Amino acid sequence: MATDCEAWLNANPVEAGNLSDSFPSGDEDSTFAGNVNNEINGNWILAPTGSIHEARLKAKVKRRLRKNSSRDSGRGDSLSENSDAVRSTVPPTSPKGKLLNRRSRMGKGRGLPKKGGAGGKGVWGTPGEVYDDDVKVDVKDPNYDAEQENCVYETVVLPLDEETFEKTVTPIVQEYFEHGDANEVAELLAELNLSGMRGDVPMLAVSLALEAKASHRELTSRLLSELCGRVLTAGDVEASFHKLLKELPDLVLDTPAAPQMLGQFIARAAADNILSKSFIDGYKGRVDCEYARAALDRAAVLLRMSRWTGLRIDSLWGSGGGQRPVNQLIKEVNLLLKEYLLSGDTVEAERCLRELEVPHFHHEFVYEAVIMVLESKGDRTLQIVLQLLKSLCASTVITVDQLRRGFERVYLDMADISIDVPCAYSLLEQFVEQSFNAGVIDKKLRDLCPCRGRKRFMSEGDGGRFKLEGF
């Protein structure tokens, strides 16, 4: 340590004025003279009186070393066990010390990732960042091809073959029978590459409609009218009907009424102006198939009737199910019941009720049937209506829920019905009791039947005594 001090003193000479400043009073002289043991850098040594000047110099060097050591503590300075100043291998200007310190050097921050998560290895940018399509092509790229620089890439839809066409278009038409949205069908067909199979769309739709209900055939006629001009042309519609006439012998095997139905489709297409009027005339004298001749004759008769008698071909198939207004459905239900009262044919009444295609409206049928029993005041009407309801419930044409709703509606309207039919309560009780005995309704529905209250006579209570007015 003495050698280091001498080396430091030689490099930094100390003047006498500086020494006097370091020790302003003479107290330390007495301290050094009175104490034999003195400490330099933590080591006790014997300091004779003659070496006081040297001890002062060493003490000053010690203080300066401590001061410098406290300043350079962040740069790796430390004191060894022998009180020697040891410099670490990390230089003061090295960033290693800063890198090891994970605290924010700005004195603030919430521990969030730097650059919002856009920095770091393997990161292409902030989440949600969208890069422009205009990317500059690097000519020096080894995969660069000058011929592909001006290429235009488009999605290619392969044309449909016969097998793929049937598998793709059939579900579209069947779904259309459920929702009835022709615009959706047009959009789906526009996304397909029909190419040469475009004329088979009407043919497939009509073939499926021949095996479906009357409401589905009405939807098919509307679909052909909507698609013509958007997806199909008049030539495609005409070509499809030519194919249908040729395949009628095969269609009759599955649908015996196919010739008459196809004739109605042809007449409806001609009335909607998607099929030329000369289509039927072009087959005169050139038809050998009896089924095709029957279809063309049916179409010609309907068109002739529309011109002479004003027959509306646009309502040829009728409106299907829930698409009809409620007032029209009520009228058809009443007409059906009146025809049944005249004929008594249960099978025909069941067939007509099925053709209405309104299973959600069967409670109106039950309601009108019970009202007809109350207004008839005859035992025959009661018996045949009870027979009809029993047959419809046994065949599950009318569900238990619809039957219950029909009877409950009658129960609620009895106050108004009794105004027109005074004996309605007694007739209803009789009909409900016979319906329960026949197994048409259950005990719970029978117990809900309302009973008309009546006034009490004196002989029926209170022992024939009059009640006081105060009571």
Coordinates of C-alpha atoms in Angstrom, one line a residue:
M1 CA 0.0 0.0 0.0
A2 CA 2.9 2.4 0.7
T3 CA 4.3 1.7 -2.7
D4 CA 0.9 2.6 -4.3
C5 CA 0.7 5.8 -2.2
E6 CA 4.2 6.9 -3.3
A7 CA 3.3 6.2 -6.9
W8 CA 0.2 8.2 -6.6
L9 CA 2.0 11.1 -4.9
N10 CA 4.6 11.1 -7.7
A11 CA 1.9 11.3 -10.3
N12 CA -0.1 14.0 -8.3
P13 CA 2.2 16.2 -6.2
V14 CA 0.6 17.7 -3.2
E15 CA 1.4 21.2 -2.2
A16 CA 1.8 22.5 1.4
G17 CA -1.3 24.7 1.1
N18 CA -3.4 21.7 0.3
L19 CA -2.2 19.9 3.4
S20 CA -3.0 22.9 5.6
D21 CA -6.5 22.9 4.1
S22 CA -7.0 19.3 4.8
F23 CA -6.2 19.8 8.4
P24 CA -7.4 23.2 9.5
S25 CA -6.8 22.7 13.3
G26 CA -4.0 21.3 15.3
D27 CA -6.2 18.6 17.0
E28 CA -5.0 15.9 14.7
D29 CA -1.4 16.6 15.6
S30 CA -2.2 15.7 19.2
T31 CA -4.2 12.7 18.0
F32 CA -1.3 11.3 16.0
A33 CA 1.1 12.1 18.8
G34 CA -1.0 10.6 21.5
N35 CA -2.1 7.4 19.7
V36 CA 0.6 5.0 18.9
N37 CA -1.6 2.7 16.8
N38 CA -2.9 4.3 13.6
E39 CA -5.1 2.8 10.9
I40 CA -4.4 3.1 7.2
N41 CA -6.9 1.4 4.9
G42 CA -8.1 -0.8 7.7
N43 CA -4.6 -1.9 8.9
W44 CA -3.1 -0.9 12.2
I45 CA 0.5 0.2 12.0
L46 CA 3.0 1.8 14.4
A47 CA 3.4 5.5 13.4
P48 CA 6.4 7.3 15.1
T49 CA 6.3 11.0 15.8
G50 CA 8.7 11.8 13.0
S51 CA 6.6 10.3 10.4
I52 CA 3.5 12.4 11.0
H53 CA 3.8 14.2 7.7
E54 CA 3.9 10.8 5.9
A55 CA 0.8 9.6 7.9
R56 CA -1.1 12.7 6.9
L57 CA -0.3 12.1 3.2
K58 CA -1.5 8.5 3.5
A59 CA -4.7 9.5 5.3
K60 CA -5.5 12.0 2.5
V61 CA -4.9 9.3 -0.1
K62 CA -7.2 7.0 1.8
R63 CA -10.0 9.5 1.8
R64 CA -9.6 10.2 -1.9
L65 CA -9.6 6.5 -2.7
R66 CA -12.8 6.0 -0.7
K67 CA -14.5 9.0 -2.4
N68 CA -13.5 7.7 -5.8
S69 CA -14.6 4.2 -4.9
S70 CA -18.1 5.4 -3.9
R71 CA -18.5 7.3 -7.2
D72 CA -17.3 4.4 -9.4
S73 CA -19.3 1.7 -7.6
G74 CA -21.6 1.3 -10.6
R75 CA -18.6 0.8 -12.9
G76 CA -17.3 -2.2 -11.1
D77 CA -14.7 -0.7 -8.6
S78 CA -14.2 -2.7 -5.4
L79 CA -11.8 -3.0 -2.6
S80 CA -9.9 -6.2 -2.0
E81 CA -9.2 -7.8 1.3
N82 CA -5.9 -5.9 1.5
S83 CA -7.7 -2.6 1.0
D84 CA -6.4 -2.4 -2.6
A85 CA -8.6 -0.8 -5.1
V86 CA -9.5 -3.5 -7.7
R87 CA -11.0 -2.6 -11.0
S88 CA -13.4 -5.1 -12.6
T89 CA -12.9 -6.5 -16.0
V90 CA -15.9 -4.5 -17.3
P91 CA -14.8 -1.1 -18.5
P92 CA -16.8 1.9 -17.3
T93 CA -18.2 2.6 -20.8
S94 CA -19.2 -1.0 -21.4
P95 CA -23.0 -1.5 -21.9
K96 CA -22.9 -4.8 -20.2
G97 CA -23.9 -3.4 -16.9
K98 CA -26.9 -1.7 -18.4
L99 CA -27.9 -4.8 -20.2
L100 CA -27.9 -6.8 -17.0
N101 CA -30.1 -4.2 -15.3
R102 CA -33.7 -5.0 -16.3
R103 CA -35.2 -1.9 -14.7
S104 CA -36.4 0.9 -16.9
R105 CA -33.6 3.4 -17.4
M106 CA -36.2 6.1 -17.9
G107 CA -37.5 5.7 -14.3
K108 CA -41.0 4.8 -15.5
G109 CA -43.0 2.1 -17.4
R110 CA -45.5 -0.6 -16.7
G111 CA -43.5 -3.6 -17.8
L112 CA -45.2 -3.7 -21.3
P113 CA -43.3 -5.2 -24.3
K114 CA -41.1 -2.8 -26.2
K115 CA -42.5 -1.3 -29.4
G116 CA -45.9 -2.6 -28.6
G117 CA -44.9 -6.2 -29.3
A118 CA -43.6 -5.3 -32.8
G119 CA -39.9 -5.8 -31.9
G120 CA -37.9 -8.9 -31.4
K121 CA -36.7 -11.9 -33.3
G122 CA -39.2 -13.5 -35.6
V123 CA -41.8 -10.7 -35.3
W124 CA -43.3 -9.2 -38.4
G125 CA -45.0 -6.2 -36.9
T126 CA -47.7 -5.2 -34.4
P127 CA -50.8 -7.5 -34.1
G128 CA -53.4 -6.6 -36.6
E129 CA -51.0 -4.8 -38.9
V130 CA -52.0 -5.2 -42.6
Y131 CA -49.3 -5.0 -45.2
D132 CA -49.9 -3.4 -48.6
D133 CA -50.2 -5.6 -51.6
D134 CA -47.8 -3.4 -53.5
V135 CA -44.6 -5.2 -52.6
K136 CA -41.5 -4.3 -54.5
V137 CA -40.0 -7.2 -56.4
D138 CA -36.3 -7.8 -55.8
V139 CA -34.6 -8.4 -59.1
K140 CA -31.6 -9.9 -57.3
D141 CA -33.8 -12.6 -55.7
P142 CA -32.7 -16.0 -57.0
N143 CA -36.4 -17.0 -57.4
Y144 CA -37.2 -13.9 -59.4
D145 CA -38.9 -14.6 -62.8
A146 CA -39.3 -11.7 -65.2
E147 CA -42.2 -13.5 -66.9
Q148 CA -44.3 -13.6 -63.8
E149 CA -44.0 -10.0 -62.9
N150 CA -47.1 -8.9 -64.8
C151 CA -49.2 -12.0 -64.1
V152 CA -52.9 -11.6 -63.0
Y153 CA -54.1 -14.3 -60.5
E154 CA -57.8 -15.2 -60.5
T155 CA -59.9 -17.9 -58.9
V156 CA -60.8 -20.5 -61.4
V157 CA -64.1 -22.5 -60.9
L158 CA -64.1 -25.8 -62.7
P159 CA -67.1 -26.6 -64.9
L160 CA -69.6 -29.1 -63.4
D161 CA -70.0 -32.5 -65.0
E162 CA -73.3 -34.4 -65.0
E163 CA -72.7 -36.2 -61.8
T164 CA -71.4 -33.2 -59.9
F165 CA -74.1 -31.0 -61.3
E166 CA -76.9 -33.2 -59.8
K167 CA -75.2 -33.5 -56.4
T168 CA -74.6 -29.7 -56.2
V169 CA -77.9 -28.3 -57.6
T170 CA -80.3 -30.8 -56.0
P171 CA -79.7 -29.6 -52.4
I172 CA -80.1 -26.0 -53.5
V173 CA -83.5 -26.7 -55.0
Q174 CA -84.7 -28.7 -52.0
E175 CA -83.6 -26.0 -49.6
Y176 CA -85.5 -23.5 -51.8
F177 CA -88.7 -25.5 -51.2
E178 CA -88.2 -24.8 -47.5
H179 CA -87.4 -21.1 -47.5
G180 CA -88.8 -19.9 -50.9
D181 CA -86.1 -17.3 -51.5
A182 CA -85.5 -17.2 -55.3
N183 CA -82.8 -14.5 -54.9
E184 CA -80.6 -16.8 -52.8
V185 CA -80.9 -19.6 -55.4
A186 CA -79.9 -17.2 -58.1
E187 CA -76.8 -16.1 -56.1
L188 CA -75.8 -19.7 -55.4
L189 CA -76.2 -20.7 -59.1
A190 CA -74.2 -17.6 -60.2
E191 CA -71.2 -18.8 -58.2
L192 CA -71.2 -22.1 -60.1
N193 CA -69.6 -22.7 -63.5
L194 CA -72.6 -24.3 -65.2
S195 CA -71.3 -23.7 -68.7
G196 CA -73.2 -26.4 -70.8
M197 CA -75.3 -27.6 -67.9
R198 CA -77.2 -24.4 -67.6
G199 CA -80.2 -25.7 -69.5
D200 CA -80.5 -28.7 -67.1
V201 CA -81.4 -26.4 -64.1
P202 CA -85.1 -26.0 -65.1
M203 CA -85.3 -29.7 -65.9
L204 CA -84.0 -30.7 -62.5
A205 CA -86.3 -28.3 -60.7
V206 CA -89.4 -29.5 -62.5
S207 CA -88.5 -33.1 -62.0
L208 CA -88.2 -32.6 -58.2
A209 CA -91.4 -30.6 -58.1
L210 CA -93.4 -33.4 -59.8
E211 CA -92.8 -35.6 -56.8
A212 CA -93.4 -32.8 -54.3
K213 CA -96.5 -30.9 -53.1
A214 CA -98.6 -28.4 -55.0
S215 CA -97.1 -25.6 -53.1
H216 CA -93.6 -26.7 -54.2
R217 CA -94.7 -26.8 -57.8
E218 CA -96.0 -23.2 -57.4
L219 CA -92.6 -22.2 -56.0
T220 CA -90.8 -23.9 -58.9
S221 CA -92.9 -21.9 -61.4
R222 CA -91.9 -18.7 -59.6
L223 CA -88.3 -19.8 -59.5
L224 CA -88.1 -20.3 -63.3
S225 CA -89.6 -16.9 -63.8
E226 CA -87.0 -15.3 -61.4
L227 CA -84.0 -17.1 -62.9
C228 CA -84.9 -16.3 -66.5
G229 CA -82.9 -13.3 -67.5
R230 CA -80.5 -13.5 -64.5
V231 CA -79.0 -17.0 -64.6
L232 CA -81.0 -18.6 -67.5
T233 CA -82.0 -17.5 -70.9
A234 CA -85.3 -18.2 -72.8
G235 CA -83.4 -20.7 -74.9
D236 CA -82.3 -22.6 -71.8
V237 CA -85.9 -22.8 -70.5
E238 CA -87.1 -24.0 -74.0
A239 CA -84.4 -26.6 -74.2
S240 CA -85.2 -28.0 -70.7
F241 CA -88.9 -28.5 -71.6
H242 CA -87.9 -30.3 -74.8
K243 CA -85.9 -32.7 -72.6
L244 CA -88.8 -33.1 -70.2
L245 CA -91.2 -34.1 -73.0
K246 CA -88.7 -36.7 -74.2
E247 CA -88.3 -38.2 -70.7
L248 CA -92.0 -38.3 -69.9
P249 CA -92.2 -42.1 -70.3
D250 CA -89.7 -42.5 -67.4
L251 CA -91.3 -39.8 -65.3
V252 CA -94.7 -41.5 -65.5
L253 CA -93.3 -44.5 -63.7
D254 CA -92.7 -42.5 -60.6
T255 CA -95.5 -39.9 -61.0
P256 CA -98.5 -41.1 -63.0
A257 CA -99.9 -37.6 -63.2
A258 CA -96.7 -36.3 -64.8
P259 CA -98.2 -35.4 -68.2
Q260 CA -100.9 -33.2 -66.8
M261 CA -98.5 -31.5 -64.4
L262 CA -95.9 -30.9 -67.1
G263 CA -98.7 -29.4 -69.3
Q264 CA -99.5 -27.0 -66.4
F265 CA -95.8 -26.1 -66.1
I266 CA -95.7 -25.3 -69.9
A267 CA -98.8 -23.2 -69.7
R268 CA -97.5 -21.3 -66.6
A269 CA -94.2 -20.7 -68.3
A270 CA -95.9 -19.3 -71.4
A271 CA -98.1 -17.1 -69.2
D272 CA -95.0 -15.8 -67.5
N273 CA -93.4 -15.0 -70.9
I274 CA -90.4 -17.2 -70.3
L275 CA -91.5 -19.6 -73.0
S276 CA -92.6 -18.6 -76.5
K277 CA -96.2 -19.0 -77.6
S278 CA -95.0 -20.9 -80.6
F279 CA -93.5 -23.7 -78.5
I280 CA -96.7 -25.7 -78.5
D281 CA -97.5 -25.0 -82.2
G282 CA -94.0 -26.4 -83.1
Y283 CA -95.1 -29.9 -82.0
K284 CA -98.3 -30.1 -84.0
G285 CA -98.3 -33.2 -86.1
R286 CA -94.9 -34.3 -84.9
V287 CA -95.6 -36.0 -81.6
D288 CA -95.5 -39.8 -81.4
C289 CA -95.4 -40.2 -77.6
E290 CA -98.9 -40.3 -76.1
Y291 CA -97.6 -38.8 -72.8
A292 CA -96.1 -35.9 -74.6
R293 CA -99.3 -35.4 -76.6
A294 CA -101.3 -35.4 -73.3
A295 CA -99.0 -32.7 -71.8
L296 CA -99.2 -30.5 -74.8
D297 CA -102.9 -30.8 -75.1
R298 CA -103.3 -29.9 -71.4
A299 CA -101.1 -26.8 -71.9
A300 CA -103.0 -25.7 -75.0
V301 CA -106.4 -26.1 -73.2
L302 CA -105.2 -24.0 -70.3
L303 CA -103.9 -21.2 -72.5
R304 CA -107.1 -21.2 -74.5
M305 CA -109.2 -21.0 -71.3
S306 CA -107.1 -18.1 -70.1
R307 CA -107.9 -16.2 -73.3
W308 CA -111.6 -17.0 -73.6
T309 CA -112.7 -17.3 -69.9
G310 CA -110.2 -15.2 -68.1
L311 CA -108.7 -18.2 -66.2
R312 CA -105.7 -17.0 -64.1
I313 CA -102.9 -19.3 -64.9
D314 CA -100.6 -17.5 -62.4
S315 CA -102.7 -19.1 -59.6
L316 CA -102.8 -22.5 -61.3
W317 CA -101.1 -24.3 -58.5
G318 CA -102.6 -22.3 -55.7
S319 CA -100.7 -20.6 -52.9
G320 CA -99.0 -23.0 -50.6
G321 CA -99.7 -23.3 -46.9
G322 CA -98.8 -20.3 -44.7
Q323 CA -98.4 -18.0 -47.7
R324 CA -102.2 -17.7 -48.0
P325 CA -104.1 -15.1 -46.0
V326 CA -105.9 -16.2 -42.9
N327 CA -109.3 -15.2 -44.2
Q328 CA -108.9 -17.4 -47.3
L329 CA -107.9 -20.3 -45.1
I330 CA -110.9 -19.9 -42.9
K331 CA -113.2 -19.9 -46.0
E332 CA -111.6 -23.0 -47.4
V333 CA -112.0 -24.8 -44.0
N334 CA -115.7 -23.9 -43.9
L335 CA -116.2 -25.1 -47.4
L336 CA -114.4 -28.3 -46.6
L337 CA -116.7 -28.9 -43.6
K338 CA -119.9 -28.1 -45.5
E339 CA -118.9 -30.5 -48.3
Y340 CA -118.2 -33.2 -45.7
L341 CA -121.7 -32.7 -44.0
L342 CA -123.3 -33.3 -47.4
S343 CA -121.2 -36.3 -48.5
G344 CA -120.1 -37.8 -45.2
D345 CA -116.9 -39.1 -47.0
T346 CA -114.2 -39.1 -44.3
V347 CA -111.4 -40.1 -46.7
E348 CA -112.1 -37.3 -49.0
A349 CA -112.2 -34.8 -46.2
E350 CA -108.9 -36.0 -44.9
R351 CA -107.3 -35.7 -48.3
C352 CA -108.6 -32.1 -48.7
L353 CA -107.3 -31.2 -45.3
R354 CA -103.8 -32.5 -46.2
E355 CA -103.8 -30.6 -49.4
L356 CA -104.3 -27.4 -47.5
E357 CA -100.7 -27.9 -46.2
V358 CA -101.4 -25.9 -43.0
P359 CA -100.7 -28.3 -40.1
H360 CA -100.2 -25.2 -37.8
F361 CA -103.7 -24.1 -38.6
H362 CA -105.6 -27.3 -37.8
H363 CA -106.9 -25.8 -34.6
E364 CA -109.1 -23.6 -36.8
F365 CA -110.5 -26.7 -38.4
V366 CA -111.4 -28.1 -34.9
Y367 CA -112.9 -24.8 -33.8
E368 CA -115.1 -24.5 -36.9
A369 CA -116.2 -28.1 -36.6
V370 CA -117.4 -27.7 -33.0
I371 CA -119.1 -24.4 -33.8
M372 CA -120.9 -26.1 -36.7
V373 CA -122.2 -28.8 -34.2
L374 CA -123.5 -26.1 -31.8
E375 CA -125.3 -24.2 -34.6
S376 CA -126.8 -27.3 -36.3
K377 CA -128.8 -28.5 -33.2
G378 CA -129.0 -31.9 -34.8
D379 CA -127.8 -35.3 -33.7
R380 CA -126.7 -36.3 -37.2
T381 CA -124.2 -33.4 -37.4
L382 CA -122.8 -34.2 -33.9
Q383 CA -122.2 -37.9 -34.9
I384 CA -120.5 -37.3 -38.2
V385 CA -118.3 -34.5 -36.9
L386 CA -117.3 -36.7 -34.0
Q387 CA -116.5 -39.5 -36.5
L388 CA -114.4 -37.1 -38.6
L389 CA -112.4 -35.9 -35.6
K390 CA -111.8 -39.4 -34.3
S391 CA -110.6 -40.5 -37.8
L392 CA -108.2 -37.4 -38.1
C393 CA -106.8 -37.9 -34.6
A394 CA -106.2 -41.6 -35.3
S395 CA -104.4 -40.9 -38.5
T396 CA -102.4 -38.1 -36.7
V397 CA -103.5 -35.6 -39.3
I398 CA -104.6 -33.4 -36.4
T399 CA -102.2 -33.5 -33.5
V400 CA -103.2 -33.5 -29.8
D401 CA -101.9 -30.0 -29.4
Q402 CA -104.0 -28.6 -32.3
L403 CA -107.1 -30.5 -31.0
R404 CA -106.7 -29.1 -27.5
R405 CA -106.2 -25.5 -28.8
G406 CA -109.4 -25.8 -30.9
F407 CA -111.5 -26.9 -28.0
E408 CA -110.0 -24.3 -25.7
R409 CA -110.9 -21.6 -28.2
V410 CA -114.5 -22.8 -28.1
Y411 CA -114.5 -22.7 -24.3
L412 CA -113.3 -19.1 -24.3
D413 CA -115.9 -17.9 -26.8
M414 CA -118.9 -19.6 -25.2
A415 CA -120.1 -16.3 -23.8
D416 CA -120.5 -14.8 -27.3
I417 CA -121.7 -18.1 -28.9
S418 CA -124.5 -18.4 -26.3
I419 CA -126.0 -15.1 -27.4
D420 CA -126.7 -16.5 -30.9
V421 CA -127.3 -20.1 -29.7
P422 CA -129.1 -20.1 -26.3
C423 CA -128.7 -23.8 -25.7
A424 CA -125.0 -23.8 -26.7
Y425 CA -123.8 -24.8 -23.2
S426 CA -126.0 -27.9 -23.0
L427 CA -125.0 -28.9 -26.6
L428 CA -121.3 -28.4 -25.8
E429 CA -121.5 -30.5 -22.6
Q430 CA -123.1 -33.3 -24.6
F431 CA -120.5 -33.1 -27.4
V432 CA -117.6 -33.0 -25.0
E433 CA -118.9 -35.9 -23.0
Q434 CA -119.3 -38.1 -26.2
S435 CA -115.9 -37.0 -27.4
F436 CA -114.4 -38.1 -24.1
N437 CA -116.2 -41.5 -24.3
A438 CA -114.9 -41.9 -27.9
G439 CA -111.4 -41.3 -26.9
V440 CA -111.0 -38.1 -28.8
I441 CA -110.2 -35.8 -25.8
D442 CA -108.8 -36.6 -22.4
K443 CA -110.3 -36.1 -18.9
K444 CA -108.4 -32.9 -18.3
L445 CA -109.8 -31.3 -21.4
R446 CA -113.3 -32.5 -20.6
D447 CA -113.1 -31.0 -17.1
L448 CA -112.3 -27.6 -18.6
C449 CA -115.7 -27.5 -20.3
P450 CA -117.6 -24.4 -19.0
C451 CA -121.0 -24.8 -17.5
R452 CA -123.6 -22.0 -17.6
G453 CA -124.7 -20.8 -14.2
R454 CA -128.4 -20.4 -13.4
K455 CA -130.5 -18.6 -10.8
R456 CA -131.5 -20.5 -7.6
F457 CA -135.2 -20.9 -6.7
M458 CA -136.5 -20.7 -3.1
S459 CA -137.2 -24.4 -3.1
E460 CA -133.5 -25.3 -3.8
G461 CA -132.1 -24.0 -0.5
D462 CA -132.4 -22.1 2.8
G463 CA -135.4 -24.2 3.7
G464 CA -137.8 -22.1 1.7
R465 CA -137.1 -19.0 3.8
F466 CA -136.6 -15.5 2.4
K467 CA -133.4 -13.7 3.2
L468 CA -133.5 -10.4 4.8
E469 CA -132.7 -7.3 2.7
G470 CA -129.8 -6.4 5.0
F471 CA -128.1 -9.6 4.2

